[in-house]
Amino acid sequence: MALNINKNNFEQEVLHSDKPVLLDFWASWCGPCRMIAPFIDEIANERSDIKVAKINIDEEPELAVKYQVMSIPSLLVIKDGKVVNQAVGAMPKDKILSLL
């Protein structure tokens, strides 16, 4: 299961993670977000070498602004506290995995 991230655990779970983090910016009203949600959870369950996390932009607007998230779903790959890859929009699971 993907980890829910908020401003209280963001630094510890994402910026200081010892594994790469696949970060999904989403919202409950977003259709494409709901389309990729099962893929995000599958990847979280299948890959122990990465951390998979989700940020609800309605609950955490500061984090969305910090990462200049203009459209959702936005997927960011963060390694050592830095964004190393990103993509916007619904996509198949293999394309999500290719971001890593």
mmCIF file of C-alpha atoms in Angstrom:
data_model
loop_
_atom_site.group_PDB
_atom_site.id
_atom_site.type_symbol
_atom_site.label_atom_id
_atom_site.label_comp_id
_atom_site.label_asym_id
_atom_site.label_seq_id
_atom_site.Cartn_x
_atom_site.Cartn_y
_atom_site.Cartn_z
ATOM 1 C CA MET A 1 0.000 0.000 0.000
ATOM 2 C CA ALA A 2 1.242 3.468 -0.820
ATOM 3 C CA LEU A 3 2.213 5.701 2.062
ATOM 4 C CA ASN A 4 0.107 8.814 2.683
ATOM 5 C CA ILE A 5 2.328 11.868 2.891
ATOM 6 C CA ASN A 6 1.580 15.168 4.576
ATOM 7 C CA LYS A 7 3.667 18.155 5.586
ATOM 8 C CA ASN A 8 4.434 16.507 8.955
ATOM 9 C CA ASN A 9 6.040 13.340 7.539
ATOM 10 C CA PHE A 10 7.220 14.643 4.138
ATOM 11 C CA GLU A 11 10.788 15.474 5.134
ATOM 12 C CA GLN A 12 11.378 12.172 6.943
ATOM 13 C CA GLU A 13 9.593 9.846 4.490
ATOM 14 C CA VAL A 14 10.513 11.530 1.195
ATOM 15 C CA LEU A 15 13.516 13.841 1.465
ATOM 16 C CA HIS A 16 15.456 11.612 3.883
ATOM 17 C CA SER A 17 14.378 8.273 2.389
ATOM 18 C CA ASP A 18 17.181 5.786 1.841
ATOM 19 C CA LYS A 19 15.288 4.468 -1.212
ATOM 20 C CA PRO A 20 14.039 6.289 -4.326
ATOM 21 C CA VAL A 21 10.496 7.590 -3.808
ATOM 22 C CA LEU A 22 7.693 7.429 -6.370
ATOM 23 C CA LEU A 23 5.454 10.306 -5.334
ATOM 24 C CA ASP A 24 1.886 10.540 -6.650
ATOM 25 C CA PHE A 25 0.173 13.936 -6.390
ATOM 26 C CA TRP A 26 -3.570 13.247 -6.651
ATOM 27 C CA ALA A 27 -7.089 14.322 -5.607
ATOM 28 C CA SER A 28 -10.267 12.352 -4.935
ATOM 29 C CA TRP A 29 -12.215 14.271 -7.633
ATOM 30 C CA CYS A 30 -9.620 13.543 -10.350
ATOM 31 C CA GLY A 31 -10.722 10.805 -12.796
ATOM 32 C CA PRO A 32 -7.237 10.086 -14.225
ATOM 33 C CA CYS A 33 -5.906 9.882 -10.637
ATOM 34 C CA ARG A 34 -8.451 7.163 -9.890
ATOM 35 C CA MET A 35 -7.433 5.363 -13.106
ATOM 36 C CA ILE A 36 -3.788 5.028 -12.051
ATOM 37 C CA ALA A 37 -4.434 4.436 -8.315
ATOM 38 C CA PRO A 38 -4.509 0.609 -8.690
ATOM 39 C CA PHE A 39 -1.153 0.721 -10.538
ATOM 40 C CA ILE A 40 0.370 2.859 -7.785
ATOM 41 C CA ASP A 41 -0.785 0.379 -5.128
ATOM 42 C CA GLU A 42 0.447 -2.612 -7.186
ATOM 43 C CA ILE A 43 3.877 -1.022 -7.566
ATOM 44 C CA ALA A 44 3.947 -0.315 -3.805
ATOM 45 C CA ASN A 45 3.205 -3.989 -3.106
ATOM 46 C CA GLU A 46 5.602 -5.399 -5.724
ATOM 47 C CA ARG A 47 8.701 -3.236 -5.302
ATOM 48 C CA SER A 48 10.543 -3.301 -1.993
ATOM 49 C CA ASP A 49 13.479 -1.396 -3.494
ATOM 50 C CA ILE A 50 11.487 1.846 -3.713
ATOM 51 C CA LYS A 51 9.093 3.776 -1.513
ATOM 52 C CA VAL A 52 5.708 4.628 -3.026
ATOM 53 C CA ALA A 53 3.885 7.608 -1.576
ATOM 54 C CA LYS A 54 0.804 9.708 -2.298
ATOM 55 C CA ILE A 55 0.017 13.351 -1.591
ATOM 56 C CA ASN A 56 -3.585 14.559 -1.716
ATOM 57 C CA ILE A 57 -3.258 18.081 -3.142
ATOM 58 C CA ASP A 58 -6.503 19.224 -1.519
ATOM 59 C CA GLU A 59 -5.152 18.327 1.918
ATOM 60 C CA GLU A 60 -1.541 19.394 1.283
ATOM 61 C CA PRO A 61 -1.608 22.398 -1.087
ATOM 62 C CA GLU A 62 1.755 23.682 0.200
ATOM 63 C CA LEU A 63 3.542 20.559 -1.047
ATOM 64 C CA ALA A 64 1.831 20.830 -4.441
ATOM 65 C CA VAL A 65 2.981 24.451 -4.721
ATOM 66 C CA LYS A 66 6.523 23.575 -3.589
ATOM 67 C CA TYR A 67 6.836 21.071 -6.456
ATOM 68 C CA GLN A 68 4.960 23.267 -8.950
ATOM 69 C CA VAL A 69 2.235 20.686 -9.505
ATOM 70 C CA MET A 70 -0.148 22.302 -12.002
ATOM 71 C CA SER A 71 -1.925 19.190 -13.286
ATOM 72 C CA ILE A 72 -2.737 15.875 -11.689
ATOM 73 C CA PRO A 73 -1.958 13.102 -11.527
ATOM 74 C CA SER A 74 1.668 14.210 -11.287
ATOM 75 C CA LEU A 75 4.250 11.543 -10.580
ATOM 76 C CA LEU A 76 7.666 12.522 -9.278
ATOM 77 C CA VAL A 77 10.655 10.288 -8.638
ATOM 78 C CA ILE A 78 12.781 11.664 -5.805
ATOM 79 C CA LYS A 79 16.263 10.355 -4.994
ATOM 80 C CA ASP A 80 18.433 11.829 -2.257
ATOM 81 C CA GLY A 81 15.918 14.652 -1.793
ATOM 82 C CA LYS A 82 15.985 15.736 -5.454
ATOM 83 C CA VAL A 83 13.461 15.261 -8.267
ATOM 84 C CA VAL A 84 15.136 13.028 -10.858
ATOM 85 C CA ASN A 85 12.113 12.302 -13.064
ATOM 86 C CA GLN A 86 8.495 13.351 -13.418
ATOM 87 C CA ALA A 87 5.435 12.848 -15.561
ATOM 88 C CA VAL A 88 1.898 14.207 -15.715
ATOM 89 C CA GLY A 89 -1.320 12.428 -16.597
ATOM 90 C CA ALA A 90 -2.732 8.927 -16.571
ATOM 91 C CA MET A 91 -0.444 6.268 -18.020
ATOM 92 C CA PRO A 92 -0.136 2.487 -18.069
ATOM 93 C CA LYS A 93 1.740 0.713 -15.301
ATOM 94 C CA ASP A 94 4.783 -0.038 -17.490
ATOM 95 C CA LYS A 95 5.183 3.665 -18.280
ATOM 96 C CA ILE A 96 5.020 4.481 -14.558
ATOM 97 C CA LEU A 97 7.687 1.845 -13.897
ATOM 98 C CA SER A 98 9.866 3.290 -16.667
ATOM 99 C CA LEU A 99 10.084 6.561 -14.693
ATOM 100 C CA LEU A 100 12.069 4.707 -12.057
#
